[in-house]
Coordinates of C-alpha atoms in Angstrom, one line a residue:
M832 CA 2.5 109.0 3.9
M833 CA -1.2 108.2 3.7
K834 CA -0.7 105.4 1.6
I835 CA 1.9 103.8 3.9
E836 CA 0.8 100.6 5.9
P837 CA 1.2 100.3 8.8
A838 CA 0.6 104.2 9.5
V839 CA 3.9 105.7 10.6
S840 CA 4.9 109.5 11.3
L841 CA 8.3 110.6 10.4
P842 CA 10.1 113.8 10.5
I843 CA 10.5 115.8 7.5
E844 CA 12.7 118.8 6.4
I845 CA 13.5 121.0 3.4
I846 CA 16.6 121.2 2.4
D847 CA 18.6 124.0 0.4
V848 CA 21.1 122.4 -2.4
P849 CA 24.2 124.6 -1.9
N850 CA 25.1 126.7 -5.0
R851 CA 21.9 126.4 -6.3
P852 CA 19.1 129.1 -5.5
G853 CA 15.5 128.3 -5.4
Y854 CA 16.8 124.7 -5.5
S855 CA 15.6 122.1 -2.4
V856 CA 15.5 118.7 -1.6
I857 CA 12.6 117.2 0.8
G858 CA 14.4 114.9 3.3
I859 CA 12.9 112.2 5.1
F860 CA 14.6 110.8 8.3
C861 CA 14.0 107.1 9.5
D862 CA 15.4 105.3 12.2
A863 CA 15.1 101.7 11.0
A864 CA 16.1 100.1 14.4
K865 CA 12.8 102.0 15.8
F866 CA 10.7 99.9 13.3
G867 CA 12.2 96.6 13.4
D868 CA 11.6 93.9 11.4
A869 CA 7.8 94.5 10.5
P870 CA 7.3 94.5 6.8
Y871 CA 5.6 97.8 5.1
T872 CA 3.0 98.5 2.1
Y873 CA 2.7 101.7 0.2
D874 CA -0.5 101.3 -1.9
G875 CA -1.2 97.7 -1.1
R876 CA 2.3 96.9 -1.9
A877 CA 5.8 95.6 -0.4
Y878 CA 9.1 96.7 -2.2
Y879 CA 12.1 95.8 -1.2
K880 CA 16.5 97.0 -2.2
V881 CA 18.1 95.1 -4.9
E882 CA 21.4 97.2 -4.4
S883 CA 20.1 100.4 -6.0
T884 CA 17.0 99.3 -7.1
T885 CA 13.5 99.0 -5.6
V886 CA 11.7 96.1 -6.5
L887 CA 8.4 94.6 -6.0
M888 CA 8.7 92.1 -2.7
P889 CA 7.8 88.6 -3.7
R890 CA 4.8 87.3 -1.4
S891 CA 7.1 84.3 0.3
M892 CA 9.7 87.0 1.5
F893 CA 6.7 89.4 2.7
E894 CA 5.1 86.2 4.6
E895 CA 8.9 85.1 5.9
R896 CA 9.1 89.4 7.5
L897 CA 5.8 89.0 8.6
R898 CA 6.6 85.9 10.5
R899 CA 9.2 86.9 12.3
S900 CA 8.0 90.8 12.9
N901 CA 5.4 89.1 15.0
P902 CA 6.0 85.3 15.7
S903 CA 3.4 85.3 18.5
R904 CA 0.8 85.7 15.8
F905 CA 2.3 84.4 12.5
A906 CA 4.0 81.3 13.2
W907 CA 2.9 78.5 12.2
E908 CA 3.7 76.8 15.5
C909 CA 0.9 79.0 17.1
Q910 CA -1.6 78.4 14.6
T911 CA -4.6 76.2 15.4
Q912 CA -6.5 74.1 13.2
E913 CA -10.1 73.3 13.6
N914 CA -9.6 69.1 12.3
L915 CA -6.9 68.6 14.7
C916 CA -8.1 66.6 17.7
I917 CA -6.8 64.2 20.4
E918 CA -7.7 61.1 18.2
D919 CA -4.8 62.3 15.8
L920 CA -2.2 62.8 18.3
D921 CA 0.2 60.0 19.7
E922 CA -0.8 59.9 23.8
D923 CA 1.6 57.0 24.5
R924 CA 4.5 59.8 23.3
I925 CA 3.0 62.7 25.2
R926 CA 2.8 60.6 28.0
G927 CA 6.1 59.3 27.5
A928 CA 7.5 62.6 27.2
V929 CA 5.9 64.0 30.0
A930 CA 7.2 61.4 32.4
Y931 CA 10.6 61.7 31.3
G932 CA 10.2 65.4 32.0
V933 CA 8.9 64.6 35.4
A934 CA 12.4 62.3 35.9
K935 CA 14.4 64.9 35.1
G936 CA 12.6 67.4 37.2
R937 CA 11.5 69.9 34.6
M938 CA 7.8 69.2 35.6
P939 CA 5.9 68.7 38.5
A940 CA 5.1 65.0 39.4
S941 CA 1.5 65.9 39.3
A942 CA 1.4 65.8 35.8
V943 CA 1.3 62.2 35.1
T944 CA -2.5 62.2 36.6
E945 CA -3.5 64.5 34.4
S946 CA -5.6 64.5 31.0
T947 CA -3.8 64.7 27.8
F948 CA -5.3 67.6 26.9
A949 CA -4.4 69.7 30.1
L950 CA -0.5 68.2 29.2
L951 CA -0.7 69.6 26.1
D952 CA -2.0 73.0 27.5
K953 CA 0.9 72.5 30.4
L954 CA 3.2 72.6 27.0
G955 CA 2.0 75.8 25.7
M956 CA 0.5 73.3 22.6
V957 CA -3.4 74.7 23.5
E958 CA -5.5 77.8 22.7
G959 CA -8.7 77.9 23.7
Q960 CA -10.0 74.4 22.8
Q961 CA -8.0 74.1 19.7
I962 CA -4.9 72.3 19.5
R963 CA -1.8 74.3 17.9
N964 CA 0.1 73.2 14.9
A965 CA 3.0 72.7 17.6
A966 CA 1.6 69.7 19.3
A967 CA 1.0 68.1 15.6
A968 CA 4.9 68.6 15.2
L969 CA 5.7 66.7 18.2
F970 CA 3.3 64.0 18.6
T971 CA 0.9 63.6 15.2
K972 CA 0.0 59.9 14.3
R973 CA -0.5 61.1 10.6
P974 CA 2.2 62.8 9.2
A975 CA 0.7 62.7 5.9
A976 CA -1.4 65.6 6.4
Y977 CA 2.1 67.3 6.6
P978 CA 4.6 67.1 3.6
Q979 CA 6.9 69.0 5.8
F980 CA 7.4 66.1 8.7
L981 CA 10.0 64.6 6.2
L982 CA 13.8 63.6 6.9
R983 CA 15.9 62.7 3.9
L984 CA 18.3 60.2 4.5
A985 CA 21.1 59.0 2.0
R986 CA 24.8 57.4 2.4
F987 CA 27.1 58.5 -0.4
R988 CA 30.2 56.4 -1.9
G989 CA 32.9 58.7 -1.7
T990 CA 32.9 62.7 -1.1
E991 CA 30.0 63.7 -3.2
K992 CA 26.2 63.5 -4.1
K993 CA 26.8 61.3 -7.3
V994 CA 26.5 57.2 -6.1
F995 CA 23.8 56.1 -3.9
I996 CA 24.4 53.6 -1.8
D997 CA 21.1 53.9 0.6
N998 CA 18.8 56.4 0.2
M999 CA 15.6 56.5 2.2
R1000 CA 12.6 59.3 3.4
V1001 CA 11.2 58.7 6.1
K1002 CA 7.4 60.7 7.2
G1003 CA 7.1 61.2 10.8
N1004 CA 6.6 63.3 14.2
F1005 CA 10.0 64.9 15.6
F1006 CA 10.6 61.7 18.0
E1007 CA 10.0 59.0 15.2
L1008 CA 12.1 61.2 12.9
L1009 CA 14.6 61.5 15.8
D1010 CA 14.4 57.3 16.0
A1011 CA 14.9 57.3 12.5
G1012 CA 17.7 59.3 12.4
M1013 CA 19.5 57.8 14.9
S1014 CA 18.8 54.5 13.5
F1015 CA 20.4 55.9 10.3
F1016 CA 23.8 56.6 12.0
F1017 CA 24.0 53.4 13.7
K1018 CA 23.7 51.5 10.5
H1019 CA 26.6 53.6 8.5
L1020 CA 28.9 54.8 10.9
T1021 CA 31.6 52.4 12.1
Q1022 CA 30.9 51.5 15.9
C1023 CA 33.6 50.3 18.3
G1024 CA 33.6 48.5 22.0
V1025 CA 35.5 50.9 24.7
I1026 CA 36.2 49.5 28.4
K1027 CA 35.4 51.9 30.9
G1028 CA 35.9 50.2 34.5
L1029 CA 33.9 47.0 34.2
R1030 CA 31.7 47.7 31.4
R1031 CA 32.1 47.8 27.8
E1032 CA 30.2 50.3 26.0
E1033 CA 28.9 50.7 22.4
Q1034 CA 30.5 53.5 20.7
L1035 CA 30.0 55.2 17.3
E1036 CA 32.9 56.9 15.5
I1037 CA 31.1 60.3 15.7
P1038 CA 30.0 60.7 19.4
V1039 CA 26.3 59.5 19.5
E1040 CA 25.5 62.8 21.8
A1041 CA 26.7 65.0 19.3
L1042 CA 25.0 63.7 16.4
R1043 CA 21.6 63.3 18.8
E1044 CA 21.9 67.2 19.8
A1045 CA 22.5 68.2 15.8
L1046 CA 19.7 66.4 14.9
T1047 CA 17.5 67.7 17.5
N1048 CA 18.5 71.0 16.7
A1049 CA 17.7 70.5 12.9
L1050 CA 14.2 69.0 13.7
C1051 CA 13.5 71.5 16.3
H1052 CA 14.1 75.0 14.3
R1053 CA 13.4 74.1 10.4
T1054 CA 11.5 76.0 9.0
L1055 CA 7.7 74.2 9.2
D1056 CA 5.4 76.7 7.5
T1057 CA 6.1 75.6 4.2
P1058 CA 4.8 72.1 2.4
S1059 CA 8.4 71.7 0.8
G1060 CA 10.5 72.2 4.4
S1061 CA 12.3 69.0 5.7
V1062 CA 15.6 67.8 7.3
G1063 CA 18.5 65.6 5.7
I1064 CA 21.1 63.3 6.6
S1065 CA 23.8 63.3 4.3
I1066 CA 26.6 60.2 5.0
F1067 CA 30.3 60.8 3.1
D1068 CA 33.4 58.5 3.3
D1069 CA 34.7 61.5 4.9
R1070 CA 32.4 63.1 7.0
V1071 CA 28.5 63.6 8.3
E1072 CA 25.7 66.1 7.2
I1073 CA 22.9 67.3 8.9
E1074 CA 20.6 70.1 7.2
N1075 CA 17.4 71.7 7.6
T1076 CA 15.4 73.8 5.6
G1077 CA 15.2 77.8 7.8
H1078 CA 18.0 80.2 8.8
L1079 CA 20.2 80.9 11.4
P1080 CA 18.6 83.4 13.9
N1081 CA 19.3 87.1 13.2
E1082 CA 21.5 87.2 16.5
L1083 CA 23.9 84.3 15.0
T1084 CA 26.1 83.3 12.1
A1085 CA 28.1 80.5 10.9
E1086 CA 30.9 81.8 13.0
S1087 CA 29.2 83.1 16.0
I1088 CA 26.9 79.8 16.6
M1089 CA 30.4 78.2 17.7
L1090 CA 31.4 81.0 20.5
P1091 CA 29.5 81.1 23.8
H1092 CA 25.6 82.7 23.1
R1093 CA 22.0 82.8 24.4
S1094 CA 19.5 80.7 22.8
Y1095 CA 16.9 82.2 20.2
P1096 CA 14.9 79.3 19.1
Q1097 CA 12.9 79.7 15.7
N1098 CA 10.0 77.6 17.0
P1099 CA 9.9 78.9 20.8
I1100 CA 6.5 76.4 21.6
I1101 CA 8.1 73.3 20.1
A1102 CA 11.4 74.2 21.8
D1103 CA 10.1 75.1 25.0
G1104 CA 7.9 72.1 25.0
L1105 CA 11.2 69.7 24.3
Y1106 CA 13.0 71.7 27.3
M1107 CA 9.8 70.8 29.6
T1108 CA 10.4 67.5 28.8
A1109 CA 14.7 67.2 29.0
F1110 CA 14.9 66.7 25.0
L1111 CA 16.3 70.0 24.7
E1112 CA 18.5 73.1 26.7
S1113 CA 17.3 76.4 26.3
W1114 CA 20.7 78.3 27.0
G1115 CA 22.6 77.5 24.2
T1116 CA 25.0 75.0 25.0
G1117 CA 24.4 72.6 22.5
V1118 CA 27.1 73.9 20.1
A1119 CA 29.6 73.3 22.7
R1120 CA 29.1 70.3 24.4
M1121 CA 29.1 68.9 20.7
V1122 CA 32.6 70.4 20.3
D1123 CA 33.0 68.9 23.7
A1124 CA 32.1 65.2 23.0
C1125 CA 34.1 65.8 19.2
E1126 CA 37.3 66.8 20.5
S1127 CA 37.2 64.5 23.7
V1128 CA 37.3 61.8 21.0
G1129 CA 40.3 63.5 18.8
L1130 CA 38.1 64.6 16.2
P1131 CA 37.7 68.3 15.0
R1132 CA 35.2 70.9 15.6
P1133 CA 31.9 70.4 13.7
V1134 CA 31.4 73.5 11.0
Y1135 CA 27.6 75.0 10.5
G1136 CA 26.9 76.8 7.1
T1137 CA 23.8 78.7 6.1
D1138 CA 23.0 80.3 2.5
G1139 CA 19.7 81.3 3.3
S1140 CA 17.6 79.0 2.6
F1141 CA 19.3 76.1 4.6
V1142 CA 21.6 75.4 7.8
W1143 CA 23.7 72.7 7.8
I1144 CA 26.2 71.6 10.5
T1145 CA 29.2 69.1 9.5
F1146 CA 30.8 66.1 11.4
T1147 CA 34.5 65.2 10.4
R1148 CA 34.2 61.1 10.0
A1149 CA 37.2 59.4 12.0
N1150 CA 38.8 57.5 9.3
S1151 CA 39.7 61.2 7.6
V1152 CA 41.7 62.2 10.5
T1153 CA 45.4 61.8 10.2
S1154 CA 46.4 58.5 10.2
S1155 CA 48.6 58.3 13.7
V1156 CA 45.3 59.3 15.4
T1157 CA 43.0 56.9 13.4
S1158 CA 45.8 54.1 14.2
S1159 CA 45.8 55.3 17.8
V1160 CA 42.5 54.7 18.0
T1161 CA 42.0 51.3 16.1
N1162 CA 45.0 49.9 18.8
S1163 CA 42.7 50.9 21.4
V1164 CA 40.0 49.6 20.2
T1165 CA 41.6 46.1 19.4
D1166 CA 42.6 45.7 22.3
S1167 CA 39.6 46.1 24.3
V1168 CA 37.8 43.9 22.0
T1169 CA 40.4 41.2 22.3
N1170 CA 40.2 41.9 26.4
S1171 CA 36.3 41.4 26.3
V1172 CA 36.8 37.9 24.4
T1173 CA 39.7 36.4 25.4
D1174 CA 37.6 33.9 28.3
S1175 CA 36.7 31.5 25.5
R1176 CA 35.2 29.4 28.3
A1177 CA 32.7 32.4 29.4
V1178 CA 31.7 33.0 25.8
R1179 CA 30.5 29.0 25.5
D1180 CA 28.7 29.7 29.1
V1181 CA 26.6 32.6 27.7
E1182 CA 25.6 31.1 24.3
A1183 CA 24.2 27.9 26.3
E1184 CA 22.0 30.6 28.3
L1185 CA 20.3 31.8 24.8
S1186 CA 17.0 30.2 23.6
D1187 CA 15.5 30.2 20.7
R1188 CA 13.9 33.6 21.4
H1189 CA 16.7 35.3 22.7
K1190 CA 18.6 34.1 18.9
E1191 CA 15.4 35.6 17.2
V1192 CA 16.1 38.7 18.9
L1193 CA 19.6 39.3 18.4
A1194 CA 18.9 38.3 14.6
Y1195 CA 16.2 41.1 14.7
C1196 CA 17.9 43.3 16.4
A1197 CA 20.4 44.0 13.3
I1198 CA 19.4 47.3 13.4
P1199 CA 18.3 49.4 16.5
R1200 CA 14.8 48.4 17.7
N1201 CA 12.8 49.4 20.6
S1202 CA 11.5 47.3 23.3
R1203 CA 7.9 47.1 22.0
E1204 CA 8.8 46.2 18.6
I1205 CA 11.3 43.5 20.3
L1206 CA 8.5 41.9 22.2
S1207 CA 5.7 41.9 19.4
H1208 CA 8.2 40.4 17.0
I1209 CA 8.9 37.8 19.1
G1210 CA 5.1 37.4 20.1
L1211 CA 5.2 38.7 23.7
T1212 CA 3.2 41.8 25.4
Y1213 CA 4.8 44.5 26.4
Q1214 CA 5.7 44.0 30.1
S1215 CA 8.3 44.9 32.0
K1216 CA 9.2 40.8 33.2
N1217 CA 9.3 40.4 29.4
I1218 CA 11.8 43.1 29.3
E1219 CA 13.6 41.7 31.9
K1220 CA 13.8 38.1 30.4
F1221 CA 14.4 38.8 26.6
I1222 CA 16.1 42.5 26.4
R1223 CA 18.1 43.7 29.4
F1224 CA 19.3 39.4 29.5
L1225 CA 20.7 40.1 26.8
V1226 CA 22.4 43.8 27.6
D1227 CA 23.7 42.3 30.9
R1228 CA 25.8 40.1 28.7
E1229 CA 27.0 42.0 26.2
L1230 CA 25.2 40.9 23.5
L1231 CA 23.0 44.0 22.8
A1232 CA 23.7 47.8 23.1
R1233 CA 21.7 50.3 24.2
T1234 CA 21.6 53.7 21.6
V1235 CA 21.1 55.8 24.4
P1236 CA 23.7 54.4 26.9
D1237 CA 23.8 57.1 29.3
A1238 CA 19.6 57.4 29.6
P1239 CA 18.7 53.6 30.4
N1240 CA 15.0 54.5 30.5
S1241 CA 14.6 57.4 27.5
P1242 CA 11.5 57.5 25.8
L1243 CA 14.1 57.3 23.1
Q1244 CA 16.2 53.7 24.1
K1245 CA 16.5 51.3 21.5
Y1246 CA 18.8 48.1 21.0
V1247 CA 21.4 47.0 18.5
V1248 CA 23.6 43.5 18.6
R1249 CA 26.6 44.2 19.3
K1250 CA 29.2 43.7 16.5
K1251 CA 32.2 41.3 17.6

């Protein structure tokens, strides 16, 4: 017992062997639940069982168990770096996220007047006078220093990972990777126009809200303490897969996560920061919302999978659903689009209103762009009057579509040309 760390006190009993006079065994009783997930060492070494054999525990496994047993001390997001300072972070992103949190009632209105360091403190991303790694994950301007801040993007031909149609790698903070991922969905998934009331809304074949929720979860709950960590998006002819390095919480399985459950964030500080800025919920309802969104358009439920090193979620694409459903959706979309363009005189009137700059914006927005990028591209400053004249003008005339249609003022908002 003296060589076991941390020190333990276990009851020992000498048990006589039945029908063997003079023979005894030493019984040591251990209540595993009492000791939790913390790894123990004997004579400075850690061991674990592989079936009936006791073997040395690999360092990576030992460190992972340390982190899981005491995340507030060992988790990567909690650690600080002496060389991480405010200048390394995107202050516009920080203030934009906080403003969104204030607008959604998650943070007090006074937050918008505080210093950037004070805002990070409110988000739990400061320890003493040093900044925690969690702040870098969300707001860094220098992702090259963090190899794990990586998003892999691929469009494959067919249903297997053999032939690439498109292949990209993007490095960045949480918001940059979320933007890049959503842009990739808009680039490679089918878009359709649907008339709702008096408005025409642009939709993807897989609901945008479901894809955004899944990608947000992957970016938030991924493993961040290893340089080889990453998030991946794979688009096939029949499905979309979003994967991240890591594992499901101990309390959940690939099956039970589809049932009502509580929230078990893998990176609590990052998750709390995203909750306060209204980019994430904290009640374990995200999966239910993805299921509802998919079923509302006739798609099957998404499916989770894990192998202990990666977690992934798979969405079925609309073109792989039964032909009767596809035909029904196609007819509905066709009718909506037809109704929206029957008045050719109105179309000519709109075209007559377009300046060269308007046309330049439309050409530039073949893929989603944010308002700063658009105005910079046409040589204008980022001012509300320019946004009104060259972006909202095109949105109102249904020539540009918002990528976040349910939140026009979202910091993640981008614009993409409507396909007609």
